[in-house]
Short mmCIF file of C-alpha atoms in Angstrom, two decimals:
data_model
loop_
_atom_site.label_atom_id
_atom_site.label_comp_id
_atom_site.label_asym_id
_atom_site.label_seq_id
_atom_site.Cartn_x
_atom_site.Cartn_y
_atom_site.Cartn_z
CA UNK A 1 -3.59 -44.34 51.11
CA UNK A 2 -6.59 -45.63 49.06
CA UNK A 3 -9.01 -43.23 50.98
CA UNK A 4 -6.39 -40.58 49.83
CA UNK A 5 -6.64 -41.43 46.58
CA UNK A 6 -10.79 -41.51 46.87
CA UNK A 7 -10.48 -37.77 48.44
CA UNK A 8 -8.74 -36.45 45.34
CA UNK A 9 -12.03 -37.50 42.87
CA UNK A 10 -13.89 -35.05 44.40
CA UNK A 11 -15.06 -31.43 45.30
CA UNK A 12 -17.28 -29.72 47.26
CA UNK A 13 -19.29 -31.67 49.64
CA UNK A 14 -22.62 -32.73 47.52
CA UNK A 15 -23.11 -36.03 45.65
CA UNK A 16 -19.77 -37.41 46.77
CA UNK A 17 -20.55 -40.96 45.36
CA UNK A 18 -21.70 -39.96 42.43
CA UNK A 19 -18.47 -37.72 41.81
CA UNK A 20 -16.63 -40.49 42.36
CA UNK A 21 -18.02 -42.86 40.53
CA UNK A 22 -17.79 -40.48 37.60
CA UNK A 23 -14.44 -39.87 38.01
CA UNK A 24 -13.88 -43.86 37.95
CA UNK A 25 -15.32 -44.35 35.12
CA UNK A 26 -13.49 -41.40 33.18
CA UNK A 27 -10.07 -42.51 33.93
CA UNK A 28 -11.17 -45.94 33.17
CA UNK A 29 -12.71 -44.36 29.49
CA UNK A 30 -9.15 -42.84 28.99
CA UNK A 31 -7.26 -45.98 29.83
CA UNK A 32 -9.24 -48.12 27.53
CA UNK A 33 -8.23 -45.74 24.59
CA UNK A 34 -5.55 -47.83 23.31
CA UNK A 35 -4.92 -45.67 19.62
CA UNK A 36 -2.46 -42.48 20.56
CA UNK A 37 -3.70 -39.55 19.04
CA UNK A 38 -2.40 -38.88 15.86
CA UNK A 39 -1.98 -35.43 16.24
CA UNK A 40 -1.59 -32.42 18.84
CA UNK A 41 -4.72 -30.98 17.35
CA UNK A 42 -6.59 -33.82 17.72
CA UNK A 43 -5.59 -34.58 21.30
CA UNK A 44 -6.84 -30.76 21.99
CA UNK A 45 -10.11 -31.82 20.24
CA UNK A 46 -10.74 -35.04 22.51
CA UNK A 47 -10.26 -33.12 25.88
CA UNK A 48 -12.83 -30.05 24.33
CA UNK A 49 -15.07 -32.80 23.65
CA UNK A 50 -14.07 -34.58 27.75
CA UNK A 51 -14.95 -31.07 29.37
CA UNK A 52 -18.02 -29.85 27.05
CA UNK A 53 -16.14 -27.50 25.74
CA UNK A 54 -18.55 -25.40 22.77
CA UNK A 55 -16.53 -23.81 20.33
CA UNK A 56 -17.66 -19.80 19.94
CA UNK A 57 -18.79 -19.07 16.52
CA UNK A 58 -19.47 -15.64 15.79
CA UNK A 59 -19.33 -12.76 12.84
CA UNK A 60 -16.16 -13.12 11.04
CA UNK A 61 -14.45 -9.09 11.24
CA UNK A 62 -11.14 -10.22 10.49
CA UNK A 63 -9.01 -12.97 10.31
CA UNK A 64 -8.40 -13.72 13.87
CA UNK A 65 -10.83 -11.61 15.16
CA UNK A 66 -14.69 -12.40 15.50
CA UNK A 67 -17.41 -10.36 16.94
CA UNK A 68 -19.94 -12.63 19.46
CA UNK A 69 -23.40 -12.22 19.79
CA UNK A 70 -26.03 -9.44 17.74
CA UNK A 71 -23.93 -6.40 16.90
CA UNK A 72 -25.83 -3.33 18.02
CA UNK A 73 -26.57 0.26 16.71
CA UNK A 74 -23.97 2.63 17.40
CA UNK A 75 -26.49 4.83 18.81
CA UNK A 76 -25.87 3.95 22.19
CA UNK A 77 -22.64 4.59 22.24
CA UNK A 78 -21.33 7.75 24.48
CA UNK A 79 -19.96 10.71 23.77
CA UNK A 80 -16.36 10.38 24.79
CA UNK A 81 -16.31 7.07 22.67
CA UNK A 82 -17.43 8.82 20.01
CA UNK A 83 -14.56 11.36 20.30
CA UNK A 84 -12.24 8.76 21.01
CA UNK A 85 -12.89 6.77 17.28
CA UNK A 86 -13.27 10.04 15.47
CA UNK A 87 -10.06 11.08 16.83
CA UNK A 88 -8.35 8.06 16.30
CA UNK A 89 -9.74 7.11 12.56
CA UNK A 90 -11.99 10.26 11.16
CA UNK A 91 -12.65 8.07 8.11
CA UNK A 92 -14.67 5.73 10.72
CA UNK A 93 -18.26 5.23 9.36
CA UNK A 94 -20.23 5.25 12.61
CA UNK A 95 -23.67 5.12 11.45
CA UNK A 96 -22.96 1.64 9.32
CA UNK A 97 -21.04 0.50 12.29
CA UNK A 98 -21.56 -2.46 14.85
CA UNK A 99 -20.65 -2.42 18.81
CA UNK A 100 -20.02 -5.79 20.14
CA UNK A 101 -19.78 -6.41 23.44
CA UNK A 102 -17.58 -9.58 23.32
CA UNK A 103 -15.28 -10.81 20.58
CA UNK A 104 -12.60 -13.85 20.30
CA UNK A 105 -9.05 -12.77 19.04
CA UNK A 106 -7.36 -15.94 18.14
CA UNK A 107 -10.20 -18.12 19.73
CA UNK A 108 -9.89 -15.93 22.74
CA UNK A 109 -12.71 -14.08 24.72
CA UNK A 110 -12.72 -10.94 25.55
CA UNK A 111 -15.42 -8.59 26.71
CA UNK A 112 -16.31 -5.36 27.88
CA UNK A 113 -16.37 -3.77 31.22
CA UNK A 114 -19.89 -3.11 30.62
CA UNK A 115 -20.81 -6.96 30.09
CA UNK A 116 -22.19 -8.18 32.94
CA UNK A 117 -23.27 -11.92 32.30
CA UNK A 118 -19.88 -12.92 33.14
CA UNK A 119 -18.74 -11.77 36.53
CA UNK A 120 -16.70 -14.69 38.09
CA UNK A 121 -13.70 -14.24 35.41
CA UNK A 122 -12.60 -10.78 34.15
CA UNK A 123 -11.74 -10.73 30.29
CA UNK A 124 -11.58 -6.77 30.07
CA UNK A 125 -8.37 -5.89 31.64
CA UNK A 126 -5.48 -6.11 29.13
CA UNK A 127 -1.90 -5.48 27.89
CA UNK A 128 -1.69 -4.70 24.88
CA UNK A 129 1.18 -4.71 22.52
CA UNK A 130 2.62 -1.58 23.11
CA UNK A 131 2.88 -3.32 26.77
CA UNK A 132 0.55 -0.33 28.36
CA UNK A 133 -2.53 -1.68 30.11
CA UNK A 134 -6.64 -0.66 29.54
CA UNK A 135 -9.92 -1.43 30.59
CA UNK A 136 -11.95 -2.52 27.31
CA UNK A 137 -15.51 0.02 26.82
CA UNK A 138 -16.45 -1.26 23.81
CA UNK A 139 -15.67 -3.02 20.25
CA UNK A 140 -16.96 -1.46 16.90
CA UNK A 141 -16.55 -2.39 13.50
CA UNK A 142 -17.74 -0.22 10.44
CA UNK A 143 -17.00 -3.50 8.62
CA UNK A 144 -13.48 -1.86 7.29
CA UNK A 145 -11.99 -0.92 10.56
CA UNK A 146 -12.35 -3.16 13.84
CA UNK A 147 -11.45 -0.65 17.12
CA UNK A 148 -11.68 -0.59 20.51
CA UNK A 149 -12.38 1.69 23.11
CA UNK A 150 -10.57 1.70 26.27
CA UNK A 151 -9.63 3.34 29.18
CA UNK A 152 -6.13 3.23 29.64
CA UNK A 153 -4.72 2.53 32.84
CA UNK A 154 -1.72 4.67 33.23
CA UNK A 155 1.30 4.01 36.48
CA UNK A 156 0.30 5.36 39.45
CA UNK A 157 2.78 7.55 41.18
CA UNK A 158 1.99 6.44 44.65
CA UNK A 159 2.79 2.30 44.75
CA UNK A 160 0.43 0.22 46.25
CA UNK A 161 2.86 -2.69 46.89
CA UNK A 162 1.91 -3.76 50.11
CA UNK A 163 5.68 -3.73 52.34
CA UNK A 164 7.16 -7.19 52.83
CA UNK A 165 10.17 -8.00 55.46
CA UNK A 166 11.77 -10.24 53.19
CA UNK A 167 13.84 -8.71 50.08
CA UNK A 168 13.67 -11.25 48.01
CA UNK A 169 9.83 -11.79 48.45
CA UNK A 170 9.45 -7.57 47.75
CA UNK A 171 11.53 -7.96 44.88
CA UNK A 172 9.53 -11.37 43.81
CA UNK A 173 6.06 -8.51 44.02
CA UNK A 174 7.79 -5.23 42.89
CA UNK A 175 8.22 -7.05 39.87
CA UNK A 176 5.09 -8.61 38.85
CA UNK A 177 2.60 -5.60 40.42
CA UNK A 178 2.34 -2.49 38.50
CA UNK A 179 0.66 0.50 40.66
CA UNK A 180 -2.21 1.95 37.96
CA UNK A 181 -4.62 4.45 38.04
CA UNK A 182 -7.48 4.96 34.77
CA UNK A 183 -7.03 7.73 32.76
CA UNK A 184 -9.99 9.75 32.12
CA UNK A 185 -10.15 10.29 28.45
CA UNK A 186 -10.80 7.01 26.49
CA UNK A 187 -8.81 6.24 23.51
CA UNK A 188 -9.60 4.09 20.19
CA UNK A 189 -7.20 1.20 18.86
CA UNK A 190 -7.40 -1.63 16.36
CA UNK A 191 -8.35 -4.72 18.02
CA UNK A 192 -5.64 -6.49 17.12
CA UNK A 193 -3.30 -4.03 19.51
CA UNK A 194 -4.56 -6.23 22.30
CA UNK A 195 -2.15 -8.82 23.53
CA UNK A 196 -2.99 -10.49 26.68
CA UNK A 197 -5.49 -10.31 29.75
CA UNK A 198 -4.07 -9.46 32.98
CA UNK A 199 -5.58 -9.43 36.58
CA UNK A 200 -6.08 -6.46 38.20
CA UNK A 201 -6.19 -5.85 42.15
CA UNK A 202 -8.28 -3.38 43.71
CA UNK A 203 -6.52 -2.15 46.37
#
């Protein structure tokens, strides 16, 4: 029904004419475009430009890979991340280096456990390309080497796969949750070793 089709323009329960009106008039904007793109990439660009989407700029550390935001002294950083880059690369120059709290690998974002303007989505749980999984501590770059610290998160021997009466539905979860626990001592990788963010349950 039309009132249906009303219901779907909007969300939530405040301004309701004014969300639909919007929505209107944005569909009607669309329809009136009468030139196809030319291109994939420039269809992407006119829906960025649709939602207000900002493009992230930020310090160049490698291709791909961009640090956001004011890099910080290494000064701050603890102890067991210390060990964990020395470890890793002993040629690391940690008193020329940078810690970033969020970077963009491949346009991206990813941040830090520690970064805390950003609670509703979590960037710093990740697979990376070995296919184990981590927490991300921190990203530092001596401006030759781009690492970062994390806490890996290693199978849990006890599973946490809540019991379901159907097989097919506890084979459907068996295979897509993976029972972790962290592991206490951090570890340093290249950046580029990350490969995907993945949600993580506390259970």
């Amino acid at each position: 029904s039309m009132n249906g089709e009303l219901t779907r323009l909007k969300h939530g329960t405040n301004l309701i004419a004014q969300q639909i009106i919007g929505q209107w008039k944005l569909q009607k904007s669309i329809s009136a475009m009468k030139k196809p793109t030319a291109s994939e990439a420039e269809g992407i660009s006119l829906l960025h430009t649709l939602c207000g989407h900002v493009e992230r700029k930020g310090q160049k550390l490698t291709e791909g890979i961009a640090g956001l935001g004011r890099g910080d002294s290494c000064m701050h950083t603890s102890p067991e991340a210390t060990e964990a880059i020395t470890s890793f690369r002993p040629d690391f120059d940690l008193p020329k280096s940078q810690v970033f709290r969020r970077v963009t690998i491949n346009g991206e974002l990813f941040h830090t456990k520690s970064y805390t303007r950003m609670t509703k989505r979590v960037n710093y749980i990740v697979q990376l390309k070995s296919r184990r999984f981590c927490e991300i501590m921190s990203f530092i770059s001596d401006g030759s080497h781009h690492l970062a610290v994390v806490q890996p998160l290693i199978p849990a021997h006890h599973s946490t796969v809540p019991q379901c009466t159907a097989l097919d539905i506890k084979t459907t979860v068996d295979s897509v949750v993976i029972p972790v626990q962290p592991q206490l001592v951090l570890e340093a990788l290249p950046i580029e070793d990350i490969d995907r963010k993945r949600i993580f349950i506390n259970a």
